[in-house]
Amino acid sequence: MNGISSVPVTRTKPQARSGRHWREWGKHKYYFVLLLPGLVYFALFHYWPMAGITIAFKDFRLLEGIMGSPWAGLKWFQILFDAPDFWTALRNTIIISFYKLVFSFPAPILLALLLNEVYHSAFKRVIQTIVYFPHFLSWVILGGILFSLFSSDSGLVSFLGMKASPIMDPSSFRGFLVISEVWKDMGWGTIIYLAAISSINPELYEAARIDGGNRFHLVRHITLPSITNTIVILLILRTGQILHVGFEQIFILYNPLVFEVSDVIDTYVYRLGLTMGRYSFATAAGLFQSFVGLLLLLVTNGVARRMGERGLW
Amino acid sequence: MKKPIASKIFDAGNGIFLIFLSFITLYPLWHEISLSLSSKAEALQGGFFFFPRGFTFQAYANVLSSDYIWVAYGNTIFVTVVGTLLSLLVTSSMAYPLAKRTLPWKNVWMTLIVFTMIFSGGMIPVYLVVKELSLLNTLWALILPNLVSAFNIIIVINFIRGIPEEIEESAMMDGANPIRIYFSIIIPLCKPVLATLALWIAVGLWNNFFAALIYLNDKALTTLPLLIRQIIAGQQLAEETGQLADSSTESVIAATILLSIIPILAVYPYLQKYFVKGVMLGSVKS
């Protein structure tokens, strides 16, 4: 790895340095015994798979293994970029991701601001306990609940004035994905913002009130600016995840009727690789996804820093 | 200080909105509870379920008399308990040496660990490694590939750095080596942070569906999320739930779902504040 070659070089003479160096290692031998199981874990389940990415450039055959399979150059990427399914999946991923960014990202911020305006602390606690809860349910569970709630004869569908169950309707399925995600995680997402808000110096509010600011002014000129950095950091992290729109949610909720609007890269990779056994092809698609994610993370972080915010690094 | 009228109106509107939001959050759960307690005929009819209709425990009786739910429960408990303990053990045993500023190559180890937060091999390479290690179709496949997260290690490192050096030094004087200090001093002192992480890890393992989906392909190894998925998807429905003729599948699905979230429902109200504390721990660092 790149990391190993960038060991900090101490400014002592080589011989003296290596002697002291080894003594340092010896002194820490028990610490290394403790560290070892964890390092083995990272090597096995993180770095070995990273080496396994090479199969995106190979004709992977199970019998020959990762090392033994012959190289194939960029063949799989060429096939990938020529596959209409891939472009459908990419388009769906970007569209759904964009919707989620626009709607489910700001939702917890708004809710946190509203919760912060509640002065009755017992009432606030009860509301928080309730809205945090869905976060703890898995999509499998929620899928089961949503299927029965939104089945065509559940009463809810006609009550909401919908013609068909949104789970079966291509025109509303993406909206359904976004709303169900907001429902699940909006409450939980407020915690981090509420923490940021609670660390604001109360004297700021006091001063603003004396200057005649009303509640709206306080939110606009004190609360919001104070949590901007938190928002920016979460936004950067979110951008890195743009091509990961939530495998579980979509995998659980989608079905042949809405396939065309909801097959995303994650489900595409899963289908190709694990149900059809096209390992090299699927790895190429996955690598494309990780690469774009990393790129976006770097770009947004750069933009955020340029705009004078503190980025991730 | 008297509040202006606009402020009072806002408070009322805000309160009503939050109550409405809580209702929307709770109704789906309440619907599921009611459905699971309704008779077959009523459950089939559909419509709103503000209360159980044709109240009966039949669906629960049917689910509990099927073998699969017990197998799934057993496997899920095994994965959750063993996975959580092992994860805490490896997380803390890595964090302790890494909290020592004198550890040789400390930055190398940290870089290698943190790098896994922003880049991973991806679904297929990880799957192939699990396959290569002969972990396919074992419950270890649900535990080992995501045993430790870099994020949790950093949280524990920060916690250990807050422990006064003198405690360790006096143990060193008494001739204890770092491994003994780790087990007899560090772990006990880290209890608060480890307990918070344990909650997170346990919920994650209890709910883990993805790993079960891709790594398990054996009926005897089913877990709760996998079982629910199969029942919902209607696969082998007749086979697995053959004795369920007396209640509609709707109420059976609802009963299975509730049985699988009962542990979470039972502890959530008491442990909520610790979960929240966990988020705070994380946000300090990020």
Coordinates of C-alpha atoms in Angstrom, one line a residue:
Chain A
M1 CA 0.0 0.0 0.0
N2 CA 0.9 3.6 -0.4
G3 CA 0.8 4.1 3.3
I4 CA 3.7 1.9 4.1
S5 CA 6.2 3.8 2.0
S6 CA 5.2 7.0 3.7
V7 CA 6.5 6.1 7.1
P8 CA 7.7 9.3 8.9
V9 CA 11.4 9.3 8.6
T10 CA 13.2 10.4 11.8
R11 CA 16.1 12.7 11.4
T12 CA 18.8 10.5 13.1
K13 CA 21.6 8.5 11.4
P14 CA 20.5 5.3 9.7
Q15 CA 22.3 2.8 11.9
A16 CA 21.4 4.5 15.2
R17 CA 17.8 4.8 13.9
S18 CA 17.3 1.2 13.0
G19 CA 18.8 0.0 16.3
R20 CA 16.6 2.2 18.3
H21 CA 13.8 1.3 16.0
W22 CA 14.0 -2.4 16.7
R23 CA 14.3 -1.8 20.4
E24 CA 11.0 0.2 20.2
W25 CA 9.3 -2.8 18.5
G26 CA 10.6 -5.1 21.2
K27 CA 9.4 -2.9 23.9
H28 CA 5.9 -2.9 22.4
K29 CA 5.7 -6.6 21.7
Y30 CA 2.7 -7.2 24.0
Y31 CA 0.9 -4.3 22.3
F32 CA 1.5 -6.0 18.9
V33 CA 0.1 -9.3 20.3
L34 CA -3.1 -7.3 21.1
L35 CA -3.1 -5.6 17.8
L36 CA -2.6 -8.6 15.7
P37 CA -6.0 -10.2 15.5
G38 CA -7.5 -6.9 14.3
L39 CA -4.8 -6.5 11.7
V40 CA -5.4 -10.0 10.4
Y41 CA -9.1 -9.1 10.2
F42 CA -8.4 -5.9 8.1
A43 CA -6.0 -7.8 5.9
L44 CA -8.4 -10.7 5.3
F45 CA -11.7 -8.8 4.9
H46 CA -10.6 -5.4 3.6
Y47 CA -7.3 -5.6 1.8
W48 CA -7.6 -9.0 0.3
P49 CA -10.9 -8.0 -1.4
M50 CA -9.2 -4.8 -2.6
A51 CA -6.6 -7.0 -4.3
G52 CA -9.6 -9.0 -5.6
I53 CA -10.7 -5.9 -7.5
T54 CA -8.2 -6.9 -10.1
I55 CA -10.7 -9.5 -11.4
A56 CA -12.4 -6.5 -13.0
F57 CA -9.5 -6.6 -15.4
K58 CA -9.3 -10.4 -15.7
D59 CA -11.3 -13.2 -17.1
F60 CA -12.2 -14.6 -13.7
R61 CA -12.7 -18.3 -13.5
L62 CA -13.6 -19.9 -10.1
L63 CA -11.2 -22.8 -10.5
E64 CA -8.2 -20.7 -11.3
G65 CA -8.8 -18.2 -8.6
I66 CA -8.1 -14.5 -8.4
M67 CA -4.3 -14.8 -9.1
G68 CA -4.5 -17.5 -11.7
S69 CA -7.2 -16.1 -14.0
P70 CA -5.9 -14.5 -17.3
W71 CA -5.8 -10.7 -17.8
A72 CA -8.5 -9.2 -20.0
G73 CA -7.6 -5.6 -20.0
L74 CA -10.5 -3.2 -20.1
K75 CA -12.8 -5.7 -21.8
W76 CA -15.3 -5.7 -19.0
F77 CA -15.5 -2.0 -18.9
Q78 CA -16.1 -1.8 -22.6
I79 CA -18.9 -4.4 -22.3
L80 CA -20.3 -2.5 -19.3
F81 CA -20.5 0.8 -21.1
D82 CA -22.1 -0.9 -24.1
A83 CA -24.8 -2.5 -21.9
P84 CA -28.1 -0.7 -22.1
D85 CA -29.1 -2.2 -18.7
F86 CA -26.1 -0.5 -17.1
W87 CA -27.2 2.9 -18.3
T88 CA -30.7 2.3 -17.1
A89 CA -29.3 1.4 -13.7
L90 CA -27.0 4.4 -13.6
R91 CA -29.8 6.8 -14.6
N92 CA -32.1 5.3 -12.0
T93 CA -29.3 5.6 -9.4
I94 CA -28.7 9.2 -10.1
I95 CA -32.4 10.2 -10.3
I96 CA -33.3 8.4 -7.0
S97 CA -30.1 9.7 -5.4
F98 CA -31.0 13.3 -6.4
Y99 CA -34.5 13.0 -5.1
K100 CA -33.2 11.7 -1.8
L101 CA -30.6 14.5 -1.6
V102 CA -33.2 17.1 -2.2
F103 CA -35.9 15.7 0.1
S104 CA -34.5 13.3 2.7
F105 CA -31.3 15.3 3.4
P106 CA -33.0 18.5 4.6
A107 CA -35.9 16.8 6.4
P108 CA -33.9 16.1 9.6
I109 CA -32.6 19.7 9.6
L110 CA -36.1 21.1 9.5
L111 CA -37.4 18.7 12.1
A112 CA -34.4 19.5 14.4
L113 CA -35.2 23.2 14.1
L114 CA -38.9 22.5 15.0
L115 CA -38.0 20.2 17.9
N116 CA -35.7 22.9 19.2
E117 CA -38.6 25.3 19.4
V118 CA -40.5 23.0 21.8
Y119 CA -40.1 24.3 25.3
H120 CA -42.1 21.6 27.1
S121 CA -39.4 19.1 27.7
A122 CA -41.5 16.1 28.5
F123 CA -43.5 16.6 25.3
K124 CA -40.3 16.9 23.4
R125 CA -38.9 13.7 24.9
V126 CA -42.0 11.8 24.0
I127 CA -42.0 13.0 20.4
Q128 CA -38.3 12.2 20.1
T129 CA -38.7 8.7 21.4
I130 CA -41.4 8.1 18.9
V131 CA -39.8 9.6 15.8
Y132 CA -36.4 7.9 16.5
F133 CA -37.9 4.4 16.6
P134 CA -38.4 3.5 12.9
H135 CA -34.6 3.8 12.5
F136 CA -34.2 0.5 14.4
L137 CA -36.4 -1.5 12.1
S138 CA -34.7 -3.2 9.2
W139 CA -36.0 -2.7 5.6
V140 CA -37.1 -6.3 5.6
I141 CA -39.5 -5.5 8.5
L142 CA -40.6 -2.2 7.0
G143 CA -41.1 -3.9 3.6
G144 CA -43.5 -6.3 5.2
I145 CA -45.3 -3.5 6.9
L146 CA -45.4 -1.3 3.8
F147 CA -46.6 -4.1 1.7
S148 CA -49.6 -4.7 3.9
L149 CA -50.2 -1.0 4.5
F150 CA -50.1 -0.1 0.8
S151 CA -51.7 -3.2 -0.7
S152 CA -54.4 -2.2 -3.1
D153 CA -57.2 -3.2 -0.7
S154 CA -55.7 -1.7 2.5
G155 CA -57.9 1.4 2.4
L156 CA -54.9 3.6 2.7
V157 CA -54.3 3.7 -1.0
S158 CA -57.8 5.0 -1.8
F159 CA -57.8 7.2 1.3
L160 CA -54.8 9.0 0.0
G161 CA -56.5 9.4 -3.4
M162 CA -54.0 7.1 -5.3
K163 CA -55.2 5.1 -8.2
A164 CA -52.9 2.2 -7.7
S165 CA -50.6 1.0 -4.9
P166 CA -47.4 3.1 -5.2
I167 CA -45.4 -0.1 -4.8
M168 CA -46.8 -1.4 -8.1
D169 CA -46.9 1.9 -10.0
P170 CA -43.8 3.0 -12.0
S171 CA -44.8 6.6 -11.9
S172 CA -44.9 6.9 -8.1
F173 CA -42.4 4.2 -7.0
R174 CA -39.4 6.5 -6.8
G175 CA -41.4 9.0 -4.7
F176 CA -42.4 6.1 -2.5
L177 CA -38.7 5.2 -2.0
V178 CA -37.9 8.7 -0.9
I179 CA -40.9 9.1 1.4
S180 CA -40.4 5.8 3.1
E181 CA -36.8 6.7 3.7
V182 CA -37.7 10.0 5.1
W183 CA -40.3 8.3 7.3
K184 CA -37.7 5.8 8.6
D185 CA -34.7 8.0 9.2
M186 CA -35.8 11.6 9.5
G187 CA -36.2 11.4 13.3
W188 CA -33.0 9.7 13.9
G189 CA -31.1 12.2 11.7
T190 CA -32.1 15.1 14.0
I191 CA -29.9 13.8 16.8
I192 CA -26.7 15.1 15.3
Y193 CA -28.2 18.5 14.5
L194 CA -29.8 18.8 18.0
A195 CA -26.4 18.1 19.5
A196 CA -24.9 20.8 17.4
I197 CA -27.7 23.2 18.4
S198 CA -27.3 22.4 22.1
S199 CA -23.6 23.4 21.9
I200 CA -24.5 27.0 20.9
N201 CA -23.6 29.6 23.5
P202 CA -26.9 30.8 25.1
E203 CA -25.5 34.3 25.5
L204 CA -25.7 34.7 21.7
Y205 CA -29.5 34.3 21.9
E206 CA -29.7 36.5 24.9
A207 CA -27.8 39.3 23.1
A208 CA -30.0 38.9 20.0
R209 CA -33.2 39.1 22.1
I210 CA -32.1 42.3 23.8
D211 CA -31.5 43.7 20.3
G212 CA -35.1 42.9 19.6
G213 CA -34.8 39.8 17.5
N214 CA -37.9 37.5 17.4
R215 CA -37.8 33.7 17.3
F216 CA -37.6 33.6 13.5
H217 CA -34.6 36.0 13.6
L218 CA -32.9 33.8 16.2
V219 CA -33.2 30.7 14.0
R220 CA -32.2 32.5 10.9
H221 CA -29.2 34.4 12.2
I222 CA -27.9 32.2 15.1
T223 CA -29.1 28.6 15.0
L224 CA -28.7 28.0 11.3
P225 CA -25.3 29.6 10.9
S226 CA -24.1 27.6 13.9
I227 CA -25.0 24.3 12.4
T228 CA -23.8 25.1 8.9
N229 CA -20.6 23.2 9.4
T230 CA -22.3 20.1 10.6
I231 CA -24.6 20.3 7.5
V232 CA -21.7 20.8 5.2
I233 CA -19.8 17.8 6.6
L234 CA -22.9 15.5 6.4
L235 CA -23.5 16.8 2.9
I236 CA -19.9 15.9 1.8
L237 CA -20.3 12.4 3.2
R238 CA -23.6 12.1 1.5
T239 CA -22.2 13.1 -1.8
G240 CA -19.6 10.3 -1.6
Q241 CA -22.5 7.9 -1.3
I242 CA -24.4 9.2 -4.3
L243 CA -24.1 6.0 -6.3
H244 CA -25.1 3.9 -3.2
V245 CA -28.8 4.6 -2.9
G246 CA -29.6 1.9 -0.4
F247 CA -29.4 -1.7 -1.7
E248 CA -31.6 -3.1 1.0
Q249 CA -34.5 -0.7 0.7
I250 CA -34.7 -1.1 -3.1
F251 CA -34.0 -4.8 -3.1
I252 CA -36.8 -5.4 -0.6
L253 CA -39.4 -3.0 -2.2
Y254 CA -38.9 -3.4 -5.9
N255 CA -40.7 -5.9 -8.1
P256 CA -41.0 -6.6 -11.8
L257 CA -43.7 -3.9 -12.3
V258 CA -41.4 -1.1 -11.2
F259 CA -38.1 -2.7 -12.3
E260 CA -37.6 -0.2 -15.1
V261 CA -37.5 2.8 -12.8
S262 CA -35.8 1.3 -9.8
D263 CA -33.0 -1.1 -10.9
V264 CA -29.9 0.7 -9.5
I265 CA -26.2 -0.1 -9.7
D266 CA -26.2 -2.0 -6.4
T267 CA -29.0 -4.3 -7.4
Y268 CA -27.4 -4.6 -10.9
V269 CA -24.1 -5.7 -9.4
Y270 CA -25.9 -8.1 -7.1
R271 CA -27.9 -9.6 -9.9
L272 CA -25.0 -10.0 -12.4
G273 CA -22.5 -11.2 -9.9
L274 CA -24.3 -13.2 -7.3
T275 CA -27.3 -14.6 -9.2
M276 CA -25.7 -15.0 -12.6
G277 CA -22.1 -15.6 -11.5
R278 CA -20.6 -13.0 -13.9
Y279 CA -18.0 -12.1 -11.3
S280 CA -15.6 -10.0 -13.4
F281 CA -18.4 -8.0 -15.1
A282 CA -20.1 -7.3 -11.8
T283 CA -16.8 -6.3 -10.2
A284 CA -16.1 -3.9 -13.0
A285 CA -19.5 -2.3 -12.4
G286 CA -18.8 -2.1 -8.6
L287 CA -15.4 -0.6 -9.2
F288 CA -16.9 2.1 -11.4
Q289 CA -19.3 2.9 -8.6
S290 CA -16.6 3.1 -5.9
F291 CA -14.4 5.1 -8.1
V292 CA -17.0 7.7 -8.9
G293 CA -17.9 7.9 -5.2
L294 CA -14.4 8.6 -4.2
L295 CA -14.1 11.2 -6.9
L296 CA -17.2 13.0 -5.8
L297 CA -16.1 13.0 -2.2
L298 CA -12.8 14.7 -3.2
V299 CA -14.6 17.2 -5.4
T300 CA -17.2 18.2 -2.9
N301 CA -14.7 18.4 -0.1
G302 CA -12.5 20.7 -2.3
V303 CA -15.5 22.9 -3.2
A304 CA -16.5 23.1 0.5
R305 CA -13.1 24.2 1.5
R306 CA -12.9 26.7 -1.3
M307 CA -16.1 28.2 0.0
G308 CA -14.5 28.7 3.4
E309 CA -16.1 25.8 5.2
R310 CA -14.2 23.2 7.2
G311 CA -14.2 20.0 5.1
L312 CA -13.5 16.5 6.2
W313 CA -9.7 17.1 6.0
Chain B
M1 CA -41.9 38.1 29.7
K2 CA -45.1 37.9 27.7
K3 CA -45.0 36.0 24.4
P4 CA -46.2 37.8 21.3
I5 CA -49.4 36.3 19.8
A6 CA -47.5 35.2 16.6
S7 CA -45.2 33.2 18.8
K8 CA -48.1 31.4 20.5
I9 CA -49.7 30.6 17.2
F10 CA -46.4 29.1 16.0
D11 CA -46.1 27.0 19.2
A12 CA -49.6 25.6 18.7
G13 CA -49.0 24.8 15.0
N14 CA -45.6 23.3 15.8
G15 CA -47.1 21.1 18.5
I16 CA -49.9 19.9 16.3
F17 CA -47.5 19.1 13.5
L18 CA -45.2 17.1 15.8
I19 CA -48.2 15.2 17.1
F20 CA -49.3 14.5 13.6
L21 CA -45.8 13.3 12.7
S22 CA -45.8 11.0 15.7
F23 CA -49.1 9.6 14.6
I24 CA -47.8 8.9 11.1
T25 CA -44.8 7.2 12.6
L26 CA -46.8 5.0 14.9
Y27 CA -49.7 4.1 12.8
P28 CA -47.9 1.6 10.5
L29 CA -46.7 -0.3 13.6
W30 CA -50.1 -0.2 15.2
H31 CA -51.6 -1.4 12.0
E32 CA -49.3 -4.4 12.0
I33 CA -50.1 -5.2 15.6
S34 CA -53.8 -5.0 15.0
L35 CA -53.4 -7.1 11.8
S36 CA -51.5 -9.8 13.7
L37 CA -54.3 -10.1 16.2
S38 CA -57.1 -10.2 13.7
S39 CA -59.0 -13.2 12.4
K40 CA -58.3 -14.6 8.9
A41 CA -61.5 -13.3 7.4
E42 CA -61.1 -9.8 8.7
A43 CA -57.4 -9.7 7.8
L44 CA -58.2 -10.7 4.2
Q45 CA -60.8 -8.0 3.9
G46 CA -58.2 -5.2 4.2
G47 CA -59.0 -1.7 5.1
F48 CA -57.8 0.3 8.1
F49 CA -56.8 -1.5 11.2
F50 CA -57.2 0.9 14.1
F51 CA -58.1 -2.1 16.3
P52 CA -57.8 -5.8 15.9
R53 CA -60.9 -7.2 14.2
G54 CA -62.2 -10.6 15.2
F55 CA -59.6 -10.7 18.0
T56 CA -57.6 -13.9 18.1
F57 CA -54.1 -15.2 18.8
Q58 CA -54.4 -17.8 16.1
A59 CA -51.7 -16.3 13.8
Y60 CA -49.2 -16.3 16.7
A61 CA -50.1 -19.8 17.6
N62 CA -49.5 -20.9 14.0
V63 CA -46.2 -19.1 13.7
L64 CA -44.9 -20.4 17.0
S65 CA -45.8 -24.0 16.1
S66 CA -43.7 -23.9 12.9
D67 CA -40.1 -25.1 13.4
Y68 CA -38.6 -22.4 11.2
I69 CA -39.3 -19.5 13.5
W70 CA -37.4 -21.3 16.3
V71 CA -34.4 -22.1 14.0
A72 CA -34.3 -18.5 12.8
Y73 CA -34.6 -17.2 16.4
G74 CA -31.8 -19.4 17.6
N75 CA -29.5 -18.5 14.7
T76 CA -30.2 -14.8 15.0
I77 CA -29.5 -14.9 18.8
F78 CA -26.3 -16.8 18.2
V79 CA -25.1 -14.3 15.5
T80 CA -26.1 -11.3 17.6
V81 CA -24.5 -12.5 20.9
V82 CA -21.3 -14.0 19.5
G83 CA -20.9 -11.2 16.9
T84 CA -21.3 -8.5 19.4
L85 CA -18.9 -10.0 22.0
L86 CA -16.3 -10.8 19.4
S87 CA -16.6 -7.4 17.8
L88 CA -16.1 -5.6 21.1
L89 CA -13.1 -7.7 21.9
V90 CA -11.3 -7.1 18.7
T91 CA -12.3 -3.4 18.6
S92 CA -10.9 -2.7 22.0
S93 CA -7.8 -4.9 21.6
M94 CA -6.9 -2.8 18.6
A95 CA -7.8 0.5 20.2
Y96 CA -5.6 0.0 23.2
P97 CA -2.3 -0.3 21.4
L98 CA -3.3 2.3 18.9
A99 CA -4.0 4.7 21.8
K100 CA -0.3 4.5 22.7
R101 CA 1.4 7.4 21.0
T102 CA 4.7 5.5 21.2
L103 CA 3.6 2.5 19.2
P104 CA 6.0 1.9 16.2
W105 CA 4.4 2.7 12.8
K106 CA 1.3 3.9 14.6
N107 CA 0.4 6.2 11.7
V108 CA 0.8 3.4 9.2
W109 CA -1.7 1.2 11.1
M110 CA -4.1 4.1 11.5
T111 CA -3.9 5.0 7.8
L112 CA -4.5 1.4 6.8
I113 CA -7.6 1.3 9.1
V114 CA -9.1 4.7 8.2
F115 CA -8.6 4.0 4.5
T116 CA -11.2 1.2 4.7
M117 CA -13.8 3.9 5.6
I118 CA -13.5 5.5 2.2
F119 CA -12.7 2.6 -0.1
S120 CA -13.7 -1.0 -0.1
G121 CA -13.3 -4.0 -2.3
G122 CA -17.1 -4.1 -3.0
M123 CA -19.7 -6.7 -3.0
I124 CA -18.2 -9.3 -5.3
P125 CA -14.6 -9.4 -4.2
V126 CA -15.7 -9.6 -0.5
Y127 CA -18.0 -12.5 -1.5
L128 CA -15.2 -14.3 -3.2
V129 CA -13.0 -13.9 -0.2
V130 CA -15.7 -15.3 2.1
K131 CA -16.1 -18.2 -0.4
E132 CA -12.3 -18.7 -0.5
L133 CA -12.2 -18.9 3.3
S134 CA -15.0 -21.6 3.2
L135 CA -17.3 -19.4 5.2
L136 CA -20.2 -19.7 2.8
N137 CA -23.2 -21.3 4.4
T138 CA -21.9 -20.8 7.9
L139 CA -23.2 -18.3 10.5
W140 CA -19.6 -17.0 10.7
A141 CA -20.2 -15.3 7.3
L142 CA -22.6 -13.0 9.1
I143 CA -20.2 -12.2 11.8
L144 CA -16.6 -12.0 10.4
P145 CA -16.7 -9.9 7.2
N146 CA -17.9 -6.9 9.1
L147 CA -16.5 -7.6 12.5
V148 CA -14.9 -4.3 13.2
S149 CA -15.4 -0.8 11.9
A150 CA -12.7 1.8 11.7
F151 CA -15.2 4.2 13.1
N152 CA -15.7 2.2 16.3
I153 CA -12.0 1.8 16.8
I154 CA -11.5 5.6 16.6
I155 CA -14.2 6.1 19.2
V156 CA -12.6 3.6 21.6
I157 CA -9.1 5.1 21.1
N158 CA -10.5 8.5 22.0
F159 CA -12.1 7.0 25.1
I160 CA -8.9 5.2 26.2
R161 CA -6.8 8.4 25.8
G162 CA -9.1 10.0 28.4
I163 CA -8.1 7.4 31.0
P164 CA -5.4 8.8 33.4
E165 CA -1.9 7.3 32.7
E166 CA -1.3 6.8 36.4
I167 CA -3.7 3.9 36.6
E168 CA -1.8 2.0 34.0
E169 CA 1.6 3.0 35.3
S170 CA 0.9 1.7 38.8
A171 CA -0.1 -1.6 37.3
M172 CA 3.1 -1.7 35.3
M173 CA 5.1 -1.1 38.5
D174 CA 3.5 -4.2 39.9
G175 CA 4.9 -6.1 37.0
A176 CA 1.7 -6.5 34.9
N177 CA 2.3 -6.7 31.2
P178 CA 0.1 -4.8 28.7
I179 CA -2.0 -7.8 27.9
R180 CA -2.9 -8.2 31.6
I181 CA -3.5 -4.5 31.9
Y182 CA -5.8 -4.7 28.9
F183 CA -7.9 -7.4 30.4
S184 CA -7.9 -6.3 34.0
I185 CA -7.9 -2.5 33.7
I186 CA -8.7 -1.2 30.2
I187 CA -11.7 -3.4 29.5
P188 CA -13.4 -2.7 32.8
L189 CA -12.7 1.1 32.5
C190 CA -14.1 1.1 28.9
K191 CA -17.4 -0.4 29.9
P192 CA -19.4 2.7 29.3
V193 CA -18.2 3.2 25.7
L194 CA -18.2 -0.6 25.0
A195 CA -21.8 -0.8 26.2
T196 CA -22.9 1.9 23.9
L197 CA -21.2 0.4 20.9
A198 CA -22.6 -3.0 21.9
L199 CA -26.1 -1.7 21.5
W200 CA -25.3 -0.5 18.0
I201 CA -23.5 -3.6 16.9
A202 CA -26.3 -5.9 18.3
V203 CA -29.1 -4.0 16.5
G204 CA -27.1 -4.2 13.3
L205 CA -26.5 -7.9 13.6
W206 CA -30.1 -8.6 14.6
N207 CA -31.4 -6.8 11.6
N208 CA -28.7 -8.0 9.2
F209 CA -30.3 -9.1 6.0
F210 CA -27.8 -8.5 3.3
A211 CA -25.1 -10.8 4.5
A212 CA -27.7 -13.5 5.2
L213 CA -29.1 -13.1 1.7
I214 CA -25.8 -13.5 -0.1
Y215 CA -23.9 -15.9 2.2
L216 CA -26.6 -18.4 3.4
N217 CA -28.3 -20.9 1.3
D218 CA -29.3 -23.5 3.7
K219 CA -32.7 -23.8 5.5
A220 CA -31.1 -24.9 8.8
L221 CA -29.2 -21.6 8.8
T222 CA -32.0 -19.2 8.2
T223 CA -32.2 -16.0 10.3
L224 CA -35.2 -13.9 11.2
P225 CA -34.8 -11.3 8.4
L226 CA -34.3 -14.0 5.9
L227 CA -37.3 -16.0 7.1
I228 CA -39.5 -12.9 7.0
R229 CA -38.3 -12.1 3.5
Q230 CA -39.1 -15.6 2.4
I231 CA -42.5 -15.7 3.9
I232 CA -43.3 -12.3 2.3
A233 CA -41.9 -13.3 -1.0
G234 CA -44.2 -16.3 -0.8
Q235 CA -41.3 -18.7 -1.6
Q236 CA -42.0 -22.1 -0.2
L237 CA -44.9 -20.6 1.6
A238 CA -46.9 -23.8 1.5
E239 CA -44.0 -25.8 2.7
E240 CA -42.9 -23.6 5.5
T241 CA -46.2 -22.5 6.7
G242 CA -48.2 -25.4 5.7
Q243 CA -50.1 -25.6 8.9
L244 CA -51.3 -22.0 8.6
A245 CA -54.6 -22.7 6.9
D246 CA -56.5 -21.3 9.8
S247 CA -55.3 -17.7 9.4
S248 CA -54.6 -15.6 6.4
T249 CA -51.0 -15.1 5.3
E250 CA -51.5 -11.4 6.0
S251 CA -51.9 -11.9 9.7
V252 CA -49.2 -14.6 9.8
I253 CA -46.7 -12.2 8.2
A254 CA -47.7 -9.6 10.7
A255 CA -47.3 -12.0 13.6
T256 CA -43.9 -13.1 12.3
I257 CA -42.7 -9.5 11.9
L258 CA -43.9 -8.7 15.4
L259 CA -42.2 -11.7 16.9
S260 CA -39.0 -10.7 15.3
I261 CA -39.0 -7.1 16.6
I262 CA -40.3 -7.9 20.1
P263 CA -36.8 -7.8 21.5
I264 CA -36.2 -4.4 20.0
L265 CA -39.6 -3.1 21.1
A266 CA -39.0 -4.4 24.6
V267 CA -35.6 -2.7 25.2
Y268 CA -36.0 0.4 23.0
P269 CA -37.8 2.7 25.5
Y270 CA -35.2 2.0 28.2
L271 CA -32.1 2.1 26.1
Q272 CA -33.1 5.0 23.8
K273 CA -30.9 7.5 25.6
Y274 CA -27.8 5.2 25.3
F275 CA -28.4 4.9 21.5
V276 CA -28.5 8.7 21.3
K277 CA -25.3 8.9 23.3
G278 CA -23.7 6.6 20.8
V279 CA -24.4 9.1 18.0
M280 CA -22.9 11.9 20.1
L281 CA -19.8 9.8 20.6
G282 CA -19.4 9.5 16.9
S283 CA -20.2 13.1 16.0
V284 CA -17.5 14.4 18.3
K285 CA -14.9 12.8 16.1
S286 CA -16.4 13.3 12.7

